[in-house]
Coordinates of N, CA and C in Angstrom, one line a residue:
Chain P
D1 N 17.3 28.6 -1.8 CA 15.6 28.3 -2.3 C 15.6 27.2 -2.2
A2 N 14.4 26.1 -1.6 CA 14.3 25.0 -1.5 C 14.6 24.0 -3.4
R3 N 15.1 22.9 -3.1 CA 14.9 22.0 -4.7 C 14.7 20.9 -4.3
V4 N 14.3 20.4 -5.8 CA 13.9 19.2 -5.5 C 15.8 18.2 -6.2
T5 N 16.1 17.4 -5.2 CA 17.3 17.1 -6.6 C 16.8 16.0 -6.8
Q6 N 17.8 15.6 -6.9 CA 17.6 14.2 -8.1 C 19.3 13.7 -8.8
T7 N 19.3 12.8 -8.2 CA 20.3 11.8 -9.4 C 20.5 10.8 -10.4
P8 N 21.6 10.4 -10.8 CA 22.2 11.2 -11.5 C 22.1 12.0 -12.3
R9 N 22.5 13.1 -12.5 CA 22.2 13.1 -14.1 C 22.5 13.8 -14.9
D10 N 23.1 12.5 -14.8 CA 23.8 11.9 -17.0 C 24.1 10.3 -16.1
K11 N 23.2 9.4 -17.1 CA 23.7 8.0 -17.1 C 23.7 7.8 -18.0
V12 N 24.6 6.9 -18.5 CA 24.7 6.1 -19.6 C 25.1 4.7 -19.7
T13 N 23.8 4.4 -20.1 CA 24.4 2.4 -20.2 C 23.9 1.3 -21.1
E14 N 24.0 0.3 -20.7 CA 23.9 -0.9 -22.3 C 22.3 -1.7 -22.2
M15 N 22.1 -1.3 -22.8 CA 20.6 -2.2 -22.9 C 20.8 -4.0 -22.1
G16 N 19.4 -3.8 -20.8 CA 20.1 -5.1 -19.8 C 20.3 -4.5 -18.9
Q17 N 21.1 -3.4 -18.6 CA 21.6 -3.1 -17.4 C 20.7 -2.5 -16.4
E18 N 20.4 -2.6 -15.1 CA 19.1 -2.4 -14.7 C 19.4 -0.5 -14.1
V19 N 19.2 0.6 -14.1 CA 18.3 2.1 -13.9 C 18.6 2.3 -12.6
T20 N 19.4 3.0 -11.5 CA 18.4 3.1 -10.6 C 17.9 4.5 -10.8
M21 N 17.1 5.4 -10.5 CA 17.4 7.8 -9.9 C 16.4 7.8 -9.2
R22 N 17.2 8.6 -8.6 CA 16.9 9.0 -7.0 C 16.1 10.1 -7.3
C23 N 15.9 10.6 -5.6 CA 14.5 12.0 -5.4 C 14.8 12.7 -4.1
Q24 N 15.0 13.7 -4.6 CA 15.0 14.1 -3.1 C 13.9 15.4 -3.2
P25 N 12.8 15.5 -2.6 CA 11.2 15.5 -2.8 C 11.4 17.3 -1.9
I26 N 10.7 18.7 -1.5 CA 11.9 18.9 -1.2 C 10.9 18.7 0.0
L27 N 11.6 19.4 1.6 CA 10.7 19.4 2.8 C 9.5 19.7 2.9
G28 N 8.7 18.9 3.2 CA 7.9 18.9 3.5 C 6.1 18.7 2.8
H29 N 6.8 19.1 1.4 CA 5.5 18.3 0.2 C 5.4 16.9 0.6
N30 N 4.0 17.0 -0.1 CA 3.4 15.4 0.5 C 3.1 14.8 -1.2
T31 N 3.5 14.8 -2.0 CA 3.2 14.3 -3.3 C 4.4 14.1 -4.4
V32 N 4.7 13.7 -4.8 CA 6.1 13.2 -5.7 C 5.5 12.7 -7.9
F33 N 5.8 12.8 -8.7 CA 5.5 12.3 -9.6 C 7.1 12.3 -10.1
W34 N 7.1 11.6 -10.7 CA 7.8 11.2 -11.7 C 7.7 10.6 -13.5
Y35 N 8.1 11.9 -13.7 CA 7.6 12.5 -15.4 C 8.6 12.0 -16.6
R36 N 8.4 11.3 -17.8 CA 10.2 11.6 -18.6 C 10.1 12.2 -20.0
Q37 N 10.5 12.1 -20.1 CA 10.5 13.9 -21.3 C 11.1 13.7 -22.6
T38 N 10.5 13.4 -24.3 CA 11.0 13.2 -25.0 C 11.0 13.6 -25.9
M39 N 11.1 14.1 -27.3 CA 11.0 14.4 -28.3 C 10.1 14.4 -28.7
M40 N 10.1 12.9 -28.3 CA 8.4 12.8 -29.3 C 6.7 13.0 -28.6
Q41 N 6.8 12.5 -27.1 CA 5.9 12.7 -26.8 C 5.5 13.8 -26.0
G42 N 6.8 15.1 -25.3 CA 6.6 15.2 -24.3 C 6.9 14.9 -23.4
L43 N 6.4 16.0 -22.0 CA 6.2 15.7 -21.1 C 4.9 14.2 -20.2
E44 N 5.8 13.1 -20.0 CA 4.4 12.1 -19.5 C 4.8 11.7 -18.1
L45 N 3.6 11.3 -17.7 CA 3.6 11.4 -15.8 C 3.5 10.4 -16.1
L46 N 4.3 9.5 -15.6 CA 4.3 7.2 -15.5 C 3.9 7.7 -13.6
A47 N 4.5 8.0 -12.9 CA 4.1 8.8 -11.7 C 3.7 9.0 -9.6
Y48 N 2.7 8.6 -9.3 CA 2.6 9.6 -8.8 C 2.4 9.2 -7.1
F49 N 3.4 9.5 -6.3 CA 2.4 9.4 -5.0 C 2.3 10.6 -4.2
R50 N 1.3 10.2 -3.1 CA 1.1 11.2 -2.2 C 1.2 10.1 -1.1
N51 N 1.9 11.0 0.6 CA 1.9 10.3 1.8 C 2.9 9.1 0.8
R52 N 3.3 9.5 0.6 CA 4.7 7.2 0.0 C 3.8 6.7 0.1
A53 N 2.2 6.7 -1.1 CA 1.9 5.3 -1.0 C 1.8 6.1 -2.1
P54 N 1.9 5.0 -3.6 CA 1.6 5.0 -4.8 C -0.3 5.5 -4.9
L55 N -0.2 6.8 -6.0 CA -1.6 6.7 -6.6 C -2.0 6.4 -7.5
D56 N -1.3 6.3 -8.6 CA -1.4 6.5 -9.8 C -0.2 5.8 -10.1
D57 N 0.0 4.8 -11.3 CA 1.5 4.0 -11.6 C 0.9 4.3 -13.4
S58 N -0.4 4.7 -13.7 CA -1.2 3.9 -15.1 C 0.3 4.5 -16.2
G59 N 1.2 5.5 -16.1 CA 1.2 6.4 -17.6 C 3.0 5.1 -17.0
M60 N 3.2 3.6 -17.0 CA 4.7 3.2 -16.1 C 4.5 1.4 -16.7
P61 N 5.1 1.4 -17.9 CA 5.0 -0.2 -17.9 C 6.1 -0.6 -17.0
K62 N 5.0 -2.1 -15.8 CA 4.9 -2.3 -15.6 C 5.8 -3.7 -15.2
D63 N 5.7 -3.7 -16.5 CA 6.9 -4.9 -16.3 C 8.7 -4.8 -16.2
R64 N 8.7 -3.6 -16.2 CA 10.2 -3.2 -16.0 C 10.8 -2.0 -15.3
F65 N 9.8 -1.1 -15.4 CA 9.8 0.1 -14.4 C 9.7 -0.6 -12.8
S66 N 9.3 0.2 -11.9 CA 9.5 0.6 -10.8 C 9.2 1.5 -9.7
A67 N 8.6 2.0 -8.8 CA 8.4 3.6 -8.9 C 8.1 2.7 -7.2
E68 N 9.6 4.2 -6.2 CA 8.9 3.7 -4.7 C 9.7 5.1 -4.0
M69 N 9.3 4.6 -2.6 CA 9.3 5.6 -2.0 C 10.0 5.0 -0.1
P70 N 11.0 4.8 0.0 CA 11.0 4.3 0.8 C 11.0 4.8 2.4
D71 N 11.3 6.3 1.7 CA 11.1 7.0 3.2 C 10.7 8.7 2.9
A72 N 10.2 9.2 2.9 CA 9.5 10.9 2.9 C 11.0 11.5 2.7
T73 N 11.6 11.8 2.2 CA 13.2 12.3 2.0 C 13.9 11.5 0.8
L74 N 13.0 10.3 0.2 CA 14.1 9.5 -1.1 C 13.5 8.8 -2.0
A75 N 13.0 9.3 -2.8 CA 11.7 8.6 -3.9 C 12.7 8.0 -5.4
T76 N 12.1 6.9 -5.5 CA 13.3 6.3 -6.6 C 12.4 5.5 -7.4
L77 N 12.8 6.2 -8.8 CA 12.0 4.9 -10.3 C 13.4 4.1 -10.2
K78 N 13.3 2.8 -10.8 CA 14.2 1.4 -11.4 C 13.5 0.7 -12.5
I79 N 14.7 0.8 -13.0 CA 14.2 0.5 -14.6 C 15.2 -0.7 -14.7
Q80 N 15.0 -1.9 -14.8 CA 15.2 -3.8 -15.0 C 14.4 -4.3 -15.8
P81 N 15.1 -5.0 -16.9 CA 15.9 -4.7 -18.2 C 16.2 -3.3 -18.1
S82 N 16.5 -2.7 -18.7 CA 16.5 -0.9 -19.0 C 16.7 -1.6 -21.0
E83 N 16.5 -0.3 -21.5 CA 15.8 -0.6 -23.3 C 16.1 0.3 -23.7
P84 N 16.6 -0.3 -24.9 CA 17.2 1.6 -25.8 C 16.3 2.6 -26.0
R85 N 14.5 2.5 -25.3 CA 13.6 3.1 -25.4 C 13.5 3.9 -25.0
D86 N 14.5 3.7 -23.7 CA 13.4 3.8 -22.3 C 14.7 4.9 -22.5
S87 N 15.8 5.5 -23.2 CA 15.7 6.6 -23.2 C 15.1 8.3 -23.3
A88 N 15.4 8.7 -22.4 CA 15.0 10.4 -22.0 C 15.8 11.2 -21.0
V89 N 14.8 12.0 -20.9 CA 15.3 12.6 -19.4 C 13.7 12.2 -18.1
Y90 N 14.8 12.1 -17.3 CA 13.4 11.6 -16.9 C 13.4 12.6 -15.2
F91 N 12.1 13.6 -14.7 CA 11.8 14.1 -13.9 C 11.5 13.9 -12.8
C92 N 12.3 14.5 -11.6 CA 10.9 14.4 -10.5 C 10.4 15.6 -10.2
A93 N 8.9 15.3 -9.6 CA 7.9 16.9 -8.9 C 7.5 16.7 -7.7
S94 N 7.9 17.0 -6.6 CA 6.7 17.6 -5.5 C 5.9 19.1 -5.8
G95 N 5.1 18.3 -4.8 CA 4.2 19.4 -4.3 C 3.4 19.0 -2.7
L96 N 2.4 20.2 -3.3 CA 1.7 20.2 -1.4 C 0.3 19.9 -2.1
S97 N 0.1 19.4 -1.6 CA -1.8 18.6 -1.9 C -2.4 18.1 -0.7
T98 N -3.2 19.3 -0.2 CA -4.3 18.4 0.7 C -5.6 17.2 0.5
R99 N -5.8 17.4 -1.2 CA -6.4 16.4 -1.4 C -6.5 16.2 -2.7
V100 N -7.0 15.1 -2.7 CA -6.8 14.1 -4.3 C -6.9 14.4 -5.3
S101 N -7.8 15.3 -5.8 CA -8.2 16.1 -6.6 C -7.8 17.4 -7.0
S102 N -7.2 17.4 -6.3 CA -7.0 19.7 -5.4 C -6.3 19.6 -7.1
G103 N -7.2 20.6 -7.2 CA -6.7 21.6 -8.7 C -5.9 22.0 -7.5
A104 N -5.0 22.8 -7.5 CA -4.5 23.9 -7.0 C -2.4 22.9 -6.7
N105 N -2.2 21.9 -7.2 CA -1.4 21.1 -6.8 C -0.1 21.8 -7.6
V106 N 0.5 22.7 -6.8 CA 1.2 23.7 -8.3 C 3.0 22.5 -7.7
L107 N 3.6 22.5 -8.6 CA 4.9 21.0 -8.8 C 5.5 22.0 -8.9
T108 N 6.9 21.4 -8.1 CA 8.6 22.1 -8.2 C 9.4 20.6 -9.1
F109 N 10.2 21.0 -10.0 CA 10.4 20.5 -10.5 C 11.7 19.8 -10.4
G110 N 12.4 19.2 -10.5 CA 14.3 18.7 -10.1 C 15.1 18.7 -11.3
A111 N 15.8 19.1 -11.8 CA 16.6 19.2 -12.9 C 16.3 18.3 -13.5
G112 N 17.0 17.2 -13.5 CA 16.4 15.9 -13.7 C 17.5 15.3 -14.3
S113 N 17.1 13.5 -14.5 CA 18.1 13.2 -15.2 C 18.2 12.1 -16.8
R114 N 18.8 12.4 -16.9 CA 19.3 12.0 -18.7 C 20.3 10.4 -19.1
L115 N 18.9 10.1 -19.2 CA 19.4 8.6 -20.1 C 20.0 8.2 -20.7
T116 N 19.8 7.5 -21.7 CA 20.6 6.9 -21.9 C 21.4 5.2 -22.7
V117 N 20.2 5.7 -23.0 CA 20.4 3.3 -23.0 C 20.7 2.8 -24.9
L118 N 22.4 2.2 -24.0 CA 23.5 2.3 -26.2 C 23.0 1.2 -25.7
Chain V
G1 N -7.9 9.8 -23.1 CA -7.4 11.5 -21.9 C -7.4 12.7 -22.4
Q2 N -7.8 13.7 -21.1 CA -7.9 15.0 -21.6 C -5.9 15.8 -22.4
Q3 N -6.0 16.3 -23.8 CA -4.8 17.1 -25.0 C -5.1 17.9 -24.2
L4 N -3.8 18.8 -24.5 CA -3.6 20.2 -24.2 C -3.6 20.8 -25.5
N5 N -3.7 21.3 -26.2 CA -3.0 21.8 -27.8 C -2.6 22.9 -27.5
Q6 N -1.3 23.1 -27.7 CA -0.4 24.5 -27.5 C 0.1 24.7 -28.7
S7 N 0.2 26.6 -28.8 CA 0.6 26.6 -29.9 C 1.2 28.2 -29.6
P8 N 2.5 28.2 -30.5 CA 2.8 27.5 -31.7 C 3.8 26.7 -31.2
Q9 N 4.3 25.4 -32.0 CA 5.1 24.9 -32.5 C 6.7 25.7 -31.4
S10 N 6.5 26.7 -32.0 CA 8.1 27.1 -31.7 C 8.1 28.9 -32.6
M11 N 8.8 29.7 -32.1 CA 8.2 31.2 -32.1 C 10.3 31.6 -32.6
F12 N 9.8 32.4 -33.5 CA 11.7 33.5 -33.7 C 10.4 34.2 -33.7
I13 N 11.5 35.4 -32.5 CA 11.4 36.8 -32.8 C 12.6 38.0 -32.6
Q14 N 12.2 39.4 -32.6 CA 13.3 40.0 -32.9 C 13.5 40.5 -30.8
E15 N 14.3 40.4 -30.4 CA 14.4 41.2 -29.6 C 13.4 42.4 -28.7
G16 N 12.8 42.6 -27.9 CA 12.2 44.4 -28.1 C 10.5 43.1 -28.3
E17 N 10.4 42.4 -28.8 CA 9.2 41.8 -29.9 C 8.5 41.9 -28.2
D18 N 7.0 41.6 -28.5 CA 5.8 40.7 -27.8 C 6.1 39.1 -27.8
V19 N 5.7 38.6 -27.2 CA 5.2 37.3 -27.4 C 3.8 36.7 -27.5
S20 N 3.0 35.9 -27.9 CA 2.1 35.5 -27.4 C 1.8 33.7 -27.2
M21 N 1.7 33.1 -26.4 CA 1.2 31.3 -27.0 C 0.3 31.4 -25.9
N22 N -0.3 30.5 -26.2 CA -1.8 29.8 -26.2 C -2.2 27.9 -25.9
C23 N -2.9 27.8 -25.3 CA -3.7 26.5 -25.0 C -4.6 26.4 -24.4
T24 N -5.6 25.5 -25.8 CA -6.4 25.4 -25.2 C -6.8 23.4 -25.0
S25 N -7.8 23.1 -24.8 CA -8.3 21.6 -24.5 C -9.8 22.0 -24.8
S26 N -10.3 20.6 -24.7 CA -11.8 19.9 -25.1 C -13.2 19.9 -24.2
S27 N -11.9 19.2 -22.8 CA -12.7 19.7 -21.7 C -12.5 20.8 -20.3
I28 N -12.9 21.2 -19.5 CA -12.7 22.3 -18.4 C -11.8 21.6 -17.6
F29 N -10.7 23.0 -17.3 CA -10.6 22.5 -16.7 C -9.3 23.4 -15.6
N30 N -9.1 23.7 -14.0 CA -8.9 24.1 -12.8 C -7.8 24.4 -12.2
T31 N -6.9 24.3 -13.1 CA -5.8 25.2 -12.7 C -5.5 25.0 -14.4
W32 N -5.0 26.3 -13.8 CA -3.6 26.6 -15.5 C -2.1 26.4 -14.8
L33 N -1.6 26.7 -15.4 CA -0.4 26.6 -14.8 C 0.1 27.2 -16.3
W34 N 2.1 28.5 -16.3 CA 2.7 28.0 -16.8 C 3.7 27.5 -16.7
Y35 N 5.4 27.3 -17.3 CA 6.0 27.0 -16.7 C 6.9 27.7 -17.5
K36 N 8.3 27.1 -17.1 CA 9.4 27.7 -18.0 C 11.1 26.7 -18.6
Q37 N 10.9 25.8 -19.1 CA 12.6 24.8 -19.3 C 13.2 25.6 -20.2
D38 N 14.6 26.0 -19.8 CA 15.8 26.4 -19.9 C 16.9 25.0 -20.3
P39 N 17.8 24.6 -21.2 CA 18.6 23.9 -21.4 C 18.8 23.5 -20.7
G40 N 19.1 21.8 -20.1 CA 19.4 21.0 -19.2 C 18.6 21.3 -17.8
E41 N 17.9 22.3 -17.5 CA 17.3 22.2 -16.7 C 15.7 21.4 -16.3
G42 N 15.6 21.6 -15.5 CA 14.0 20.9 -15.4 C 12.5 22.7 -15.1
P43 N 11.4 22.1 -16.0 CA 10.3 23.0 -15.9 C 9.7 23.8 -15.0
V44 N 10.1 25.7 -14.4 CA 10.5 25.7 -13.2 C 9.1 27.0 -14.2
L45 N 8.2 26.9 -12.9 CA 7.3 27.3 -12.5 C 7.1 29.6 -12.8
L46 N 5.7 29.3 -13.9 CA 6.4 31.0 -13.7 C 4.9 32.0 -13.6
I47 N 3.6 30.9 -14.0 CA 2.4 31.4 -13.3 C 1.7 30.3 -12.7
A48 N 0.1 31.1 -12.3 CA -0.6 30.5 -11.1 C -1.6 30.8 -11.4
L49 N -2.6 30.2 -12.3 CA -3.5 30.1 -12.0 C -5.3 29.4 -12.2
Y50 N -6.0 30.0 -11.7 CA -6.2 29.5 -10.6 C -8.4 30.1 -10.1
K51 N -9.1 30.6 -11.2 CA -10.0 31.1 -11.1 C -11.2 31.6 -12.8
A52 N -11.5 31.2 -13.3 CA -12.2 31.4 -14.5 C -11.2 32.7 -15.0
G53 N -11.7 33.4 -15.7 CA -11.1 34.3 -16.6 C -9.5 35.6 -15.2
E54 N -9.5 34.6 -14.2 CA -8.3 35.4 -13.6 C -6.4 35.7 -14.7
L55 N -7.0 37.2 -14.9 CA -5.3 38.0 -14.9 C -4.0 38.2 -14.0
T56 N -3.6 37.3 -14.4 CA -2.4 37.6 -13.7 C -0.7 38.0 -14.4
S57 N 0.3 38.4 -13.6 CA 1.6 39.0 -14.3 C 2.2 38.6 -13.1
N58 N 3.0 39.1 -13.4 CA 4.4 38.8 -13.0 C 6.2 39.0 -14.1
G59 N 6.4 40.6 -13.5 CA 7.0 41.2 -14.3 C 6.3 41.5 -15.3
R60 N 7.1 40.9 -16.8 CA 6.9 41.5 -18.2 C 6.3 40.0 -18.8
L61 N 5.1 39.0 -17.8 CA 4.8 38.0 -17.9 C 3.2 38.4 -17.2
T62 N 2.7 37.2 -17.9 CA 1.2 38.0 -18.5 C 0.1 37.0 -19.2
A63 N -0.4 36.2 -18.2 CA -1.6 34.9 -18.4 C -2.8 35.4 -17.8
Q64 N -3.0 34.6 -18.8 CA -5.7 33.9 -18.3 C -6.4 33.5 -18.6
F65 N -6.7 33.3 -17.3 CA -7.4 31.2 -17.6 C -8.3 31.8 -17.8
G66 N -8.5 31.1 -19.6 CA -10.1 31.6 -20.1 C -11.0 32.0 -19.2
I67 N -12.6 32.7 -19.8 CA -13.8 32.2 -18.9 C -14.9 31.4 -19.2
T68 N -14.0 30.1 -20.6 CA -14.4 29.2 -20.9 C -14.1 27.6 -20.0
R69 N -12.5 28.4 -19.8 CA -11.8 27.4 -18.4 C -11.3 25.8 -19.1
K70 N -11.3 27.3 -20.7 CA -11.0 25.4 -21.7 C -10.0 25.9 -22.0
D71 N -9.3 27.1 -22.0 CA -8.3 27.7 -22.2 C -7.7 28.5 -21.6
S72 N -6.2 28.5 -21.9 CA -4.8 29.8 -20.6 C -4.1 30.8 -22.0
F73 N -4.2 31.8 -21.6 CA -2.8 31.8 -22.7 C -2.1 33.1 -22.0
L74 N -0.6 32.7 -23.1 CA 0.5 33.7 -21.5 C 1.3 35.0 -22.8
N75 N 1.6 36.4 -22.6 CA 2.3 37.0 -23.3 C 3.1 37.3 -22.7
I76 N 4.5 37.2 -23.5 CA 5.3 37.9 -22.5 C 5.8 40.0 -23.3
S77 N 5.9 40.5 -22.9 CA 5.9 41.7 -23.4 C 7.4 42.6 -23.4
A78 N 8.7 42.7 -24.3 CA 9.5 43.2 -24.7 C 10.7 41.8 -25.0
S79 N 10.1 41.4 -24.9 CA 11.0 39.9 -25.1 C 12.8 40.7 -24.8
I80 N 13.6 39.3 -24.3 CA 14.7 40.4 -23.6 C 15.9 38.7 -24.0
P81 N 16.8 38.2 -24.5 CA 18.2 37.0 -24.9 C 17.3 36.2 -24.3
S82 N 17.6 36.1 -22.3 CA 17.4 34.9 -22.0 C 15.8 35.1 -21.7
D83 N 15.2 35.4 -22.1 CA 13.6 34.7 -22.5 C 14.0 33.5 -23.3
V84 N 14.9 32.7 -23.6 CA 15.3 32.0 -25.1 C 14.7 30.7 -24.0
G85 N 13.6 29.4 -23.6 CA 13.5 28.1 -23.4 C 12.1 27.5 -24.6
I86 N 12.2 27.0 -23.3 CA 10.5 26.5 -23.3 C 9.2 26.7 -23.0
Y87 N 8.0 26.9 -23.6 CA 8.0 27.3 -22.5 C 6.7 26.3 -22.2
F88 N 6.4 25.6 -21.5 CA 4.7 24.7 -21.7 C 3.7 25.4 -21.2
C89 N 2.3 24.9 -21.1 CA 0.9 25.1 -21.1 C 0.7 23.6 -19.7
A90 N 0.1 24.3 -18.4 CA -0.5 22.9 -17.3 C -1.7 23.6 -17.0
G91 N -2.2 22.0 -17.1 CA -3.2 21.8 -16.6 C -3.7 21.1 -16.4
H92 N -4.7 21.6 -15.0 CA -5.4 20.0 -13.6 C -6.9 20.3 -14.1
P93 N -7.4 18.9 -14.9 CA -8.6 18.7 -15.1 C -9.5 18.3 -14.4
S94 N -10.7 19.5 -14.5 CA -11.8 19.2 -13.5 C -12.7 17.8 -13.0
G95 N -13.2 18.1 -11.6 CA -13.8 16.5 -11.7 C -13.2 14.8 -12.3
S96 N -11.9 15.3 -12.0 CA -11.1 14.0 -12.0 C -10.1 13.7 -11.2
A97 N -9.4 13.3 -11.0 CA -8.1 12.9 -9.4 C -6.9 12.9 -10.4
R98 N -7.3 12.7 -11.9 CA -5.3 12.9 -12.4 C -5.0 13.6 -12.3
Q99 N -3.3 14.2 -12.4 CA -3.2 15.0 -12.0 C -2.3 15.9 -13.4
L100 N -1.3 16.9 -13.6 CA -0.8 17.7 -14.3 C -1.0 17.5 -15.1
T101 N -1.9 18.0 -16.6 CA -1.3 17.4 -18.0 C -0.9 18.8 -19.2
F102 N 0.5 18.7 -19.4 CA 1.8 19.0 -20.2 C 0.9 19.8 -21.5
G103 N 1.4 20.5 -22.1 CA 1.2 20.9 -23.4 C 2.2 20.4 -23.9
S104 N 3.1 19.8 -25.4 CA 4.3 20.4 -26.2 C 4.4 20.8 -25.8
G105 N 4.5 22.3 -25.2 CA 5.6 23.4 -25.0 C 5.6 24.6 -26.6
T106 N 6.6 25.1 -25.9 CA 6.6 26.1 -27.1 C 8.4 27.2 -27.2
Q107 N 9.4 26.4 -28.1 CA 10.4 27.0 -28.4 C 10.7 28.2 -28.5
L108 N 10.6 29.7 -27.5 CA 10.6 30.3 -28.3 C 12.2 30.9 -28.5
T109 N 13.0 31.0 -29.7 CA 14.2 31.7 -30.1 C 14.0 33.5 -30.0
V110 N 14.9 34.8 -29.4 CA 14.4 35.9 -29.6 C 16.1 35.7 -30.4
L111 N 16.2 36.0 -31.7 CA 17.2 37.5 -32.2 C 17.5 37.9 -31.9
P112 N 19.2 38.6 -31.3 CA 19.5 40.7 -31.5 C 19.4 40.8 -32.4

């Protein structure tokens, strides 16, 4: 089965440290999304890439978060410096879309990276 | 922005019972999707709906795209213990480049 691979699965770090989460999207998918899940806010969209270009990162705190796609097989989400309020599960998802506003962009999610910032 | 209201927030049912949950929106959606999330895992797609009025089944699961395009429901028949998890609706708003919006989830517990 094709799947989205995320690393690390779990990360515990101290406040102020840099955190990098990685995602390998499904081969052939041209869209990549980063979501954050917390009990209070549910699933929140952080950033969205299409054909490796960032199209929407309005949900991401710009001062400390950054998302990139160095190549088609790797997406990264970096937090620097990390804060306790960043503790959450971060999901990467990929999909295939032929139009920016396509209504048929079905996403496949990775298993998530659980981040705990002490 | 667009918001999805998903209900109920949680359900406790006996094994063998049928389950129904729904999502509503104040705006029109082009696509409705239903996902299930098991503990420690990411959401997994159950059913995708693309047309108003569409009724689609996947085993014991049935979902419908509301005729007004502002709602969708998911039914699970004859529940079994492995149905336990969080069910999310998600939709793609019409006339917008915004991506999938997720409901807050329905936590389903199936009692033996």
